[in-house]
mmCIF file of C-alpha atoms and ligand atoms in Angstrom:
data_model
loop_
_atom_site.group_PDB
_atom_site.id
_atom_site.type_symbol
_atom_site.label_atom_id
_atom_site.label_comp_id
_atom_site.label_asym_id
_atom_site.label_seq_id
_atom_site.Cartn_x
_atom_site.Cartn_y
_atom_site.Cartn_z
ATOM 1 C CA MET X 26 145.702 8.859 89.400
ATOM 2 C CA ARG X 27 147.572 11.012 92.023
ATOM 3 C CA LYS X 28 146.545 14.556 90.980
ATOM 4 C CA LYS X 29 149.432 17.138 90.444
ATOM 5 C CA PHE X 30 149.474 20.549 92.422
ATOM 6 C CA ASN X 31 148.550 22.827 89.961
ATOM 7 C CA SER X 32 145.161 24.299 91.801
ATOM 8 C CA LYS X 33 145.062 28.109 90.305
ATOM 9 C CA SER X 34 143.000 28.654 93.944
ATOM 10 C CA LYS X 35 146.006 27.744 95.926
ATOM 11 C CA GLY X 36 148.369 29.646 93.876
ATOM 12 C CA LYS X 37 146.413 32.202 94.213
ATOM 13 C CA ASN X 38 146.292 31.890 98.335
ATOM 14 C CA LEU X 39 150.250 31.245 98.095
ATOM 15 C CA HIS X 40 150.621 34.355 96.679
ATOM 16 C CA ALA X 41 148.544 36.473 98.127
ATOM 17 C CA SER X 42 150.247 35.434 101.148
ATOM 18 C CA ARG X 43 153.378 36.393 99.940
ATOM 19 C CA GLU X 44 152.131 40.013 98.421
ATOM 20 C CA ASN X 45 153.775 41.911 101.005
ATOM 21 C CA LYS X 46 156.793 40.367 101.337
ATOM 22 C CA ASP X 47 158.353 40.597 97.144
ATOM 23 C CA LYS X 48 159.050 44.163 97.471
ATOM 24 C CA ASP X 49 161.990 44.327 96.070
ATOM 25 C CA ASN X 50 161.825 41.036 94.306
ATOM 26 C CA LYS X 51 163.329 38.659 97.601
ATOM 27 C CA ILE X 52 160.977 36.889 100.081
ATOM 28 C CA ASN X 53 161.337 39.351 102.697
ATOM 29 C CA LYS X 54 161.644 36.758 106.031
ATOM 30 C CA ASN X 55 159.185 38.311 108.717
ATOM 31 C CA LYS X 56 159.522 35.201 110.776
ATOM 32 C CA ASP X 57 156.077 35.594 112.403
ATOM 33 C CA ASN X 58 153.933 35.573 109.315
ATOM 34 C CA LYS X 59 156.537 33.245 107.521
ATOM 35 C CA SER X 60 155.306 30.184 110.489
ATOM 36 C CA LYS X 61 151.808 31.938 110.196
ATOM 37 C CA ASN X 62 151.939 31.214 106.007
ATOM 38 C CA ILE X 63 153.775 28.089 106.590
ATOM 39 C CA LYS X 64 151.226 26.428 108.599
ATOM 40 C CA ASN X 65 148.656 27.974 106.209
ATOM 41 C CA THR X 66 150.963 26.382 103.157
ATOM 42 C CA ASN X 67 150.819 22.948 105.571
ATOM 43 C CA LYS X 68 147.225 22.858 105.842
ATOM 44 C CA ASN X 69 146.390 23.390 102.028
ATOM 45 C CA ILE X 70 148.709 20.740 101.173
ATOM 46 C CA LYS X 71 147.280 18.316 103.712
ATOM 47 C CA GLY X 72 143.673 19.061 102.512
ATOM 48 C CA LYS X 73 145.043 18.627 99.289
ATOM 49 C CA GLY X 74 146.167 15.626 99.727
ATOM 50 C CA LYS X 75 143.228 14.735 101.326
ATOM 51 C CA ASN X 76 141.478 14.926 98.306
ATOM 52 C CA ASP X 77 144.079 13.247 96.212
ATOM 53 C CA GLN X 78 143.180 10.613 98.372
ATOM 54 C CA ASN X 79 139.414 10.413 98.108
ATOM 55 C CA LYS X 80 139.507 10.827 94.358
ATOM 56 C CA ASN X 81 142.051 7.810 94.215
ATOM 57 C CA LYS X 82 141.290 4.892 96.019
ATOM 58 C CA ASP X 83 144.589 3.038 95.495
ATOM 59 C CA ASN X 84 146.650 6.679 96.270
ATOM 60 C CA LYS X 85 149.173 5.801 92.927
ATOM 61 C CA LYS X 86 149.682 6.281 89.947
ATOM 62 C CA SER X 87 151.921 4.724 86.950
ATOM 63 C CA LYS X 88 154.711 6.122 86.018
ATOM 64 C CA ASP X 89 154.717 4.670 82.630
ATOM 65 C CA THR X 90 151.296 5.279 81.551
ATOM 66 C CA ASN X 91 151.948 8.861 82.291
ATOM 67 C CA LYS X 92 155.360 8.872 79.982
ATOM 68 C CA ASP X 93 153.411 6.985 76.857
ATOM 69 C CA LYS X 94 151.464 9.668 77.167
ATOM 70 C CA THR X 95 153.898 12.117 77.035
ATOM 71 C CA PRO X 96 155.984 12.277 73.348
ATOM 72 C CA THR X 97 159.225 11.990 74.379
ATOM 73 C CA THR X 98 161.594 14.989 72.088
ATOM 74 C CA GLN X 99 165.122 14.584 72.146
ATOM 75 C CA TYR X 100 167.535 17.497 72.344
ATOM 76 C CA ILE X 101 171.303 18.046 71.985
ATOM 77 C CA ARG X 102 173.451 20.412 74.003
ATOM 78 C CA VAL X 103 176.115 21.142 71.566
ATOM 79 C CA ASN X 104 179.520 21.251 73.894
ATOM 80 C CA THR X 105 180.884 24.698 73.155
ATOM 81 C CA LEU X 106 183.966 23.398 74.299
ATOM 82 C CA LYS X 107 184.567 21.517 71.754
ATOM 83 C CA ILE X 108 182.745 22.831 68.554
ATOM 84 C CA THR X 109 180.215 25.462 67.659
ATOM 85 C CA PRO X 110 176.795 25.154 67.262
ATOM 86 C CA GLU X 111 177.053 26.156 63.710
ATOM 87 C CA LYS X 112 180.086 23.653 62.980
ATOM 88 C CA LEU X 113 177.812 21.021 64.437
ATOM 89 C CA LYS X 114 174.320 21.402 62.932
ATOM 90 C CA ALA X 115 175.877 21.338 59.597
ATOM 91 C CA ARG X 116 177.850 18.146 60.372
ATOM 92 C CA LEU X 117 174.740 16.895 62.038
ATOM 93 C CA THR X 118 172.065 17.773 58.732
ATOM 94 C CA ASP X 119 174.694 15.879 56.772
ATOM 95 C CA LYS X 120 174.523 12.847 58.292
ATOM 96 C CA GLY X 121 170.432 12.777 57.861
ATOM 97 C CA ILE X 122 169.514 14.718 61.459
ATOM 98 C CA GLU X 123 167.093 17.235 61.054
ATOM 99 C CA LEU X 124 167.527 19.941 63.927
ATOM 100 C CA GLU X 125 165.456 23.014 64.873
ATOM 101 C CA ASP X 126 166.083 25.846 66.672
ATOM 102 C CA THR X 127 165.708 26.730 70.312
ATOM 103 C CA PHE X 128 165.621 29.424 72.736
ATOM 104 C CA LEU X 129 169.059 28.864 74.030
ATOM 105 C CA GLU X 130 171.970 28.731 70.417
ATOM 106 C CA TYR X 131 173.273 26.163 71.724
ATOM 107 C CA LEU X 132 170.270 23.628 72.193
ATOM 108 C CA PHE X 133 168.840 21.839 69.190
ATOM 109 C CA LYS X 134 165.330 20.225 69.441
ATOM 110 C CA ILE X 135 165.914 16.556 66.995
ATOM 111 C CA LYS X 136 163.146 17.034 64.197
ATOM 112 C CA ASN X 137 164.009 13.607 62.200
ATOM 113 C CA THR X 138 166.852 11.562 62.524
ATOM 114 C CA LYS X 139 168.056 8.959 60.401
ATOM 115 C CA VAL X 140 170.688 7.597 62.505
ATOM 116 C CA PRO X 141 170.718 6.537 66.418
ATOM 117 C CA VAL X 142 171.707 10.293 67.709
ATOM 118 C CA GLY X 143 173.272 8.468 71.032
ATOM 119 C CA ALA X 144 175.788 6.639 68.316
ATOM 120 C CA THR X 145 177.821 9.204 65.644
ATOM 121 C CA PRO X 146 181.216 10.108 65.980
ATOM 122 C CA GLU X 147 180.141 13.656 66.922
ATOM 123 C CA TYR X 148 178.588 12.315 69.925
ATOM 124 C CA LEU X 149 181.545 10.259 70.897
ATOM 125 C CA PHE X 150 183.608 12.710 70.529
ATOM 126 C CA GLY X 151 181.475 14.630 72.903
ATOM 127 C CA TYR X 152 180.488 17.561 70.701
ATOM 128 C CA TYR X 153 176.969 16.443 72.151
ATOM 129 C CA TYR X 154 174.855 15.448 75.386
ATOM 130 C CA LEU X 155 171.182 14.400 74.677
ATOM 131 C CA GLN X 156 169.154 16.435 77.136
ATOM 132 C CA SER X 157 165.765 17.489 78.044
ATOM 133 C CA ILE X 158 164.947 21.100 77.257
ATOM 134 C CA SER X 159 163.591 20.717 81.036
ATOM 135 C CA SER X 160 166.682 20.183 82.508
ATOM 136 C CA VAL X 161 169.018 22.666 81.070
ATOM 137 C CA ILE X 162 166.758 25.205 82.955
ATOM 138 C CA PRO X 163 168.680 24.633 86.338
ATOM 139 C CA SER X 164 172.292 25.489 85.393
ATOM 140 C CA LEU X 165 171.379 28.328 83.541
ATOM 141 C CA VAL X 166 169.358 29.988 86.671
ATOM 142 C CA LEU X 167 172.553 28.908 88.715
ATOM 143 C CA ASN X 168 174.802 30.803 86.350
ATOM 144 C CA PRO X 169 178.133 29.896 87.303
ATOM 145 C CA SER X 170 181.112 32.451 87.010
ATOM 146 C CA GLU X 171 184.923 31.394 85.501
ATOM 147 C CA LYS X 172 185.812 32.242 88.557
ATOM 148 C CA ASP X 173 183.144 30.100 91.113
ATOM 149 C CA MET X 174 183.608 27.327 93.224
ATOM 150 C CA VAL X 175 180.932 24.980 92.121
ATOM 151 C CA LEU X 176 179.275 22.245 93.872
ATOM 152 C CA ASP X 177 176.939 19.821 92.023
ATOM 153 C CA MET X 178 175.262 17.563 94.666
ATOM 154 C CA CYS X 179 173.888 14.893 92.934
ATOM 155 C CA SER X 180 176.204 15.294 89.897
ATOM 156 C CA ALA X 181 175.731 11.423 87.498
ATOM 157 C CA PRO X 182 174.933 11.251 84.962
ATOM 158 C CA GLY X 183 176.874 14.408 84.770
ATOM 159 C CA GLY X 184 174.079 16.115 82.200
ATOM 160 C CA LYS X 185 173.865 19.298 84.105
ATOM 161 C CA THR X 186 177.503 19.123 85.720
ATOM 162 C CA THR X 187 178.990 19.133 81.900
ATOM 163 C CA HIS X 188 176.776 21.792 80.986
ATOM 164 C CA LEU X 189 177.640 24.368 84.369
ATOM 165 C CA CYS X 190 181.463 23.479 82.946
ATOM 166 C CA GLN X 191 180.684 24.610 79.854
ATOM 167 C CA LEU X 192 179.292 27.744 81.347
ATOM 168 C CA MET X 193 182.371 28.634 83.337
ATOM 169 C CA ASN X 194 184.626 27.792 79.914
ATOM 170 C CA ASN X 195 186.403 24.718 81.444
ATOM 171 C CA LYS X 196 187.450 27.374 84.416
ATOM 172 C CA GLY X 197 187.371 27.745 87.789
ATOM 173 C CA ILE X 198 186.246 24.493 90.198
ATOM 174 C CA VAL X 199 183.408 22.288 90.140
ATOM 175 C CA VAL X 200 183.090 19.170 92.640
ATOM 176 C CA ALA X 201 181.011 16.327 91.366
ATOM 177 C CA ASN X 202 179.774 14.404 93.724
ATOM 178 C CA GLU X 203 177.320 11.638 93.853
ATOM 179 C CA VAL X 204 176.931 8.540 96.298
ATOM 180 C CA ASN X 205 175.571 5.505 93.724
ATOM 181 C CA ARG X 206 179.067 4.034 92.564
ATOM 182 C CA LYS X 207 177.759 2.556 89.234
ATOM 183 C CA ARG X 208 176.435 6.051 88.549
ATOM 184 C CA ILE X 209 179.778 7.819 88.977
ATOM 185 C CA LYS X 210 181.579 5.755 85.584
ATOM 186 C CA SER X 211 178.441 7.299 83.492
ATOM 187 C CA LEU X 212 179.665 10.747 85.175
ATOM 188 C CA LYS X 213 183.283 10.124 84.654
ATOM 189 C CA SER X 214 182.684 9.151 81.156
ATOM 190 C CA ASN X 215 180.428 12.050 80.333
ATOM 191 C CA ILE X 216 183.001 13.915 81.943
ATOM 192 C CA PHE X 217 186.597 12.443 80.101
ATOM 193 C CA ARG X 218 184.173 12.678 76.138
ATOM 194 C CA MET X 219 183.340 16.179 76.631
ATOM 195 C CA ASN X 220 186.703 17.185 77.516
ATOM 196 C CA ILE X 221 186.115 18.764 81.109
ATOM 197 C CA THR X 222 188.780 19.399 83.229
ATOM 198 C CA ASN X 223 187.693 21.577 86.013
ATOM 199 C CA THR X 224 185.921 19.239 87.419
ATOM 200 C CA ILE X 225 186.516 16.557 90.801
ATOM 201 C CA ILE X 226 184.576 13.644 91.182
ATOM 202 C CA LEU X 227 183.659 12.571 94.976
ATOM 203 C CA ASN X 228 181.891 9.218 95.689
ATOM 204 C CA SER X 229 180.205 10.500 98.609
ATOM 205 C CA ASP X 230 176.802 10.757 100.297
ATOM 206 C CA ALA X 231 176.100 14.734 100.207
ATOM 207 C CA LEU X 232 174.154 14.289 103.708
ATOM 208 C CA ARG X 233 178.128 13.718 104.845
ATOM 209 C CA LEU X 234 179.771 16.407 103.056
ATOM 210 C CA LYS X 235 181.494 18.377 105.683
ATOM 211 C CA TYR X 236 183.313 21.544 103.605
ATOM 212 C CA PHE X 237 181.021 23.914 105.222
ATOM 213 C CA ASN X 238 180.954 27.646 104.106
ATOM 214 C CA SER X 239 183.281 26.626 100.806
ATOM 215 C CA PHE X 240 181.195 27.357 97.918
ATOM 216 C CA ASP X 241 180.018 30.481 95.668
ATOM 217 C CA LYS X 242 177.826 28.032 94.000
ATOM 218 C CA ILE X 243 175.602 24.641 94.225
ATOM 219 C CA LEU X 244 173.734 22.775 92.347
ATOM 220 C CA LEU X 245 170.725 20.703 94.130
ATOM 221 C CA ASP X 246 169.128 18.571 91.344
ATOM 222 C CA ALA X 247 168.073 16.522 93.626
ATOM 223 C CA PRO X 248 166.609 12.675 93.666
ATOM 224 C CA CYS X 249 163.357 12.525 93.811
ATOM 225 C CA SER X 250 160.090 10.207 93.084
ATOM 226 C CA GLY X 251 160.126 11.592 89.231
ATOM 227 C CA ASN X 252 164.310 9.891 88.441
ATOM 228 C CA ASP X 253 163.521 6.035 86.863
ATOM 229 C CA ILE X 254 166.233 4.499 89.451
ATOM 230 C CA LYS X 255 165.199 0.777 89.360
ATOM 231 C CA ASP X 256 162.138 -0.005 87.093
ATOM 232 C CA LYS X 257 160.583 2.009 85.033
ATOM 233 C CA ASN X 258 157.158 -0.045 86.023
ATOM 234 C CA ARG X 259 157.643 1.131 89.386
ATOM 235 C CA GLU X 260 154.701 3.009 90.876
ATOM 236 C CA VAL X 261 154.896 6.125 92.631
ATOM 237 C CA SER X 262 153.089 6.161 96.442
ATOM 238 C CA LYS X 263 152.743 8.858 98.601
ATOM 239 C CA ARG X 264 155.180 7.267 100.950
ATOM 240 C CA ASP X 265 157.699 7.677 98.193
ATOM 241 C CA ILE X 266 156.632 10.601 97.923
ATOM 242 C CA ARG X 267 156.919 11.686 101.473
ATOM 243 C CA TYR X 268 160.510 9.690 101.341
ATOM 244 C CA CYS X 269 161.926 11.621 99.187
ATOM 245 C CA SER X 270 160.819 14.851 100.752
ATOM 246 C CA LEU X 271 162.367 14.348 103.858
ATOM 247 C CA ARG X 272 165.364 13.788 102.306
ATOM 248 C CA GLN X 273 165.197 16.711 100.212
ATOM 249 C CA LYS X 274 164.547 19.036 103.324
ATOM 250 C CA ASN X 275 168.131 17.169 105.061
ATOM 251 C CA MET X 276 170.161 17.535 101.460
ATOM 252 C CA ILE X 277 168.954 21.504 101.410
ATOM 253 C CA ASN X 278 169.818 22.003 104.483
ATOM 254 C CA ILE X 279 173.347 20.499 104.312
ATOM 255 C CA GLY X 280 173.384 22.750 101.034
ATOM 256 C CA ILE X 281 172.938 26.034 102.430
ATOM 257 C CA GLU X 282 176.006 24.498 105.558
ATOM 258 C CA LEU X 283 178.249 24.273 102.432
ATOM 259 C CA LEU X 284 177.443 27.778 100.775
ATOM 260 C CA LYS X 285 179.688 30.480 101.317
ATOM 261 C CA THR X 286 178.003 33.825 103.166
ATOM 262 C CA GLY X 287 176.911 35.444 99.413
ATOM 263 C CA GLY X 288 176.913 32.221 97.879
ATOM 264 C CA GLU X 289 174.297 30.763 95.710
ATOM 265 C CA LEU X 290 172.361 27.529 95.831
ATOM 266 C CA VAL X 291 169.630 26.380 93.140
ATOM 267 C CA TYR X 292 167.410 23.560 93.782
ATOM 268 C CA SER X 293 165.562 21.626 91.290
ATOM 269 C CA THR X 294 163.898 18.380 90.952
ATOM 270 C CA CYS X 295 162.024 16.898 87.830
ATOM 271 C CA SER X 296 159.115 15.753 89.660
ATOM 272 C CA ALA X 297 155.532 17.299 89.932
ATOM 273 C CA GLU X 298 154.940 16.709 93.359
ATOM 274 C CA ILE X 299 154.610 19.596 95.279
ATOM 275 C CA GLU X 300 155.694 17.883 98.578
ATOM 276 C CA GLU X 301 159.323 17.518 96.933
ATOM 277 C CA ASN X 302 159.250 21.089 95.808
ATOM 278 C CA GLU X 303 157.447 24.091 97.134
ATOM 279 C CA GLU X 304 157.460 22.452 100.461
ATOM 280 C CA VAL X 305 160.794 22.039 100.436
ATOM 281 C CA ILE X 306 161.405 25.384 99.908
ATOM 282 C CA GLU X 307 158.660 26.303 102.521
ATOM 283 C CA TYR X 308 160.339 24.335 105.150
ATOM 284 C CA ILE X 309 163.965 25.629 104.545
ATOM 285 C CA LEU X 310 162.847 28.860 104.617
ATOM 286 C CA SER X 311 160.876 28.472 107.508
ATOM 287 C CA MET X 312 164.299 26.670 109.013
ATOM 288 C CA ARG X 313 166.658 29.413 108.530
ATOM 289 C CA LYS X 314 167.446 32.675 109.698
ATOM 290 C CA ASP X 315 170.594 33.266 107.391
ATOM 291 C CA ILE X 316 168.825 32.499 103.474
ATOM 292 C CA GLU X 317 166.530 34.259 101.023
ATOM 293 C CA LEU X 318 164.636 33.215 98.224
ATOM 294 C CA ILE X 319 165.823 34.934 95.096
ATOM 295 C CA ASN X 320 162.686 35.631 92.598
ATOM 296 C CA ILE X 321 163.585 33.793 89.301
ATOM 297 C CA SER X 322 160.286 34.166 88.138
ATOM 298 C CA ASN X 323 161.437 37.150 85.428
ATOM 299 C CA PHE X 324 163.614 34.192 84.018
ATOM 300 C CA LYS X 325 160.270 32.735 82.102
ATOM 301 C CA ASP X 326 160.529 35.190 80.066
ATOM 302 C CA THR X 327 163.773 34.282 78.693
ATOM 303 C CA ILE X 328 162.790 31.289 77.646
ATOM 304 C CA THR X 329 160.253 30.100 74.868
ATOM 305 C CA GLY X 330 159.075 26.688 73.190
ATOM 306 C CA ILE X 331 158.108 25.448 76.202
ATOM 307 C CA SER X 332 155.456 25.989 79.198
ATOM 308 C CA VAL X 333 157.579 27.419 82.065
ATOM 309 C CA VAL X 334 155.054 29.139 84.821
ATOM 310 C CA ASP X 335 155.594 30.827 88.000
ATOM 311 C CA GLY X 336 155.462 27.932 91.107
ATOM 312 C CA GLU X 337 153.131 27.986 94.196
ATOM 313 C CA VAL X 338 155.647 29.310 95.919
ATOM 314 C CA ASN X 339 155.676 33.164 94.962
ATOM 315 C CA GLY X 340 159.315 33.747 92.975
ATOM 316 C CA THR X 341 160.279 30.142 92.223
ATOM 317 C CA ILE X 342 159.303 28.660 88.739
ATOM 318 C CA LYS X 343 158.418 25.434 86.662
ATOM 319 C CA VAL X 344 157.991 23.607 84.017
ATOM 320 C CA ILE X 345 154.811 22.108 83.418
ATOM 321 C CA PRO X 346 153.553 19.068 80.875
ATOM 322 C CA PRO X 347 153.931 18.343 78.092
ATOM 323 C CA ASN X 348 157.795 18.681 78.630
ATOM 324 C CA GLU X 349 159.696 16.868 81.400
ATOM 325 C CA PRO X 350 158.030 18.495 84.622
ATOM 326 C CA PHE X 351 160.917 20.439 86.326
ATOM 327 C CA PHE X 352 160.564 22.634 89.789
ATOM 328 C CA ILE X 353 163.295 25.439 89.956
ATOM 329 C CA ALA X 354 164.259 27.977 93.056
ATOM 330 C CA LYS X 355 167.351 29.836 93.794
ATOM 331 C CA ILE X 356 168.210 30.483 97.129
ATOM 332 C CA ARG X 357 170.860 33.107 98.461
ATOM 333 C CA LYS X 358 173.188 32.458 101.749
ATOM 334 C CA ILE X 359 172.983 36.292 104.124
ATOM 335 C CA GLN X 360 174.967 35.622 106.977
HETATM 336 C C1 SAM O 26 167.878 13.707 90.234
HETATM 337 S S1 SAM O 26 169.685 12.647 89.888
HETATM 338 C C2 SAM O 26 170.440 13.551 88.799
HETATM 339 C C3 SAM O 26 170.898 13.684 87.749
HETATM 340 C C4 SAM O 26 171.824 14.873 87.506
HETATM 341 N N1 SAM O 26 171.994 16.051 87.866
HETATM 342 C C5 SAM O 26 172.100 15.003 85.860
HETATM 343 O O1 SAM O 26 172.010 16.186 85.632
HETATM 344 O O2 SAM O 26 172.845 14.597 84.834
HETATM 345 C C6 SAM O 26 169.916 12.446 91.204
HETATM 346 C C7 SAM O 26 171.179 11.897 91.485
HETATM 347 O O3 SAM O 26 171.205 11.888 93.144
HETATM 348 C C8 SAM O 26 171.844 10.655 93.661
HETATM 349 N N2 SAM O 26 171.803 10.347 94.773
HETATM 350 C C9 SAM O 26 171.023 10.267 95.746
HETATM 351 N N3 SAM O 26 171.084 10.153 97.154
HETATM 352 C C10 SAM O 26 172.163 10.921 96.996
HETATM 353 C C11 SAM O 26 173.156 11.276 98.172
HETATM 354 N N4 SAM O 26 172.490 10.924 99.350
HETATM 355 N N5 SAM O 26 174.129 12.100 98.542
HETATM 356 C C12 SAM O 26 174.718 12.171 96.817
HETATM 357 N N6 SAM O 26 174.109 11.621 95.658
HETATM 358 C C13 SAM O 26 172.651 11.122 95.576
HETATM 359 C C14 SAM O 26 171.633 9.671 92.651
HETATM 360 O O4 SAM O 26 172.135 8.495 92.851
HETATM 361 C C15 SAM O 26 171.346 10.352 91.262
HETATM 362 O O5 SAM O 26 172.349 9.921 90.964
#
């Protein structure tokens, strides 16, 4: 099995290499030092990859095997545009759905249920969305306001889009982009079901978007090797990971082109692979002079009930198992 990037010693190296740069909670972009650090980082990454190869001759892992070991806890995110958390909790409790509070007043853990939670009248009325606890974090970190022009670059089926709209009280504008026509159907249906009215749906390849310098906030919840795209039993190879990593680097670069100066972009994936996470952030910070990393490490303190730790690049965070893995970083365009 391919080992995840969670080596503490490597983490320390990366943190140490950034220590002097982090005085005001931002990663200062001293380019000379940075390129050295990035080279070191890449060396470490490559070194780690070699170790992995030695340990894993077939160089593959079964996603299903991983998932089978992890109990799937379900959560519901209350659509506060339609109902209050208290009212929904009372209605669902009456139906035999036992709910437990979480760190977020409108997110409940399903402890027990006598009915299918994806087929209740309340679900069909758009009173809630079934969403993992890890995947509510990117929209919270982006923190859009009612006045913002927001782009969700890869939005289907719309879990984070509808969460963003909820945070914006159905105001401002959200452009929900998705390349896959089939997945647009579920996006549309969720937007309609949840009474979202501030959203424009766009069916485009995010890499071809040309609305340069237009958005206050951008969410790039990037396609990654953690997504079950076609076959749940498909094995993820190093090649898949490299392919995703390259696409993610291109996407984040386009995302920054689309941001206004002063605008902010949240990058997230549900992959635990360093190539798709820290490496993408290191890459974009080394490539562009017009951005800075916003340190979201303190965000960890606002979350309870799941394991959120610092990413290997100082200022980033990640959710680690048994919850769904998630990596989150926030970037500001400064020029
Ligand atoms: C991780 S999923 C997004 C999940 C979504 N943000 C949510 O919370 O419901 C990634 C999505 O990106 C889409 N995608 C892949 N390549 C894309 C591209 N080049 N442009 C736009 N969307 C793309 C996939 O079809 C998939 O729907």
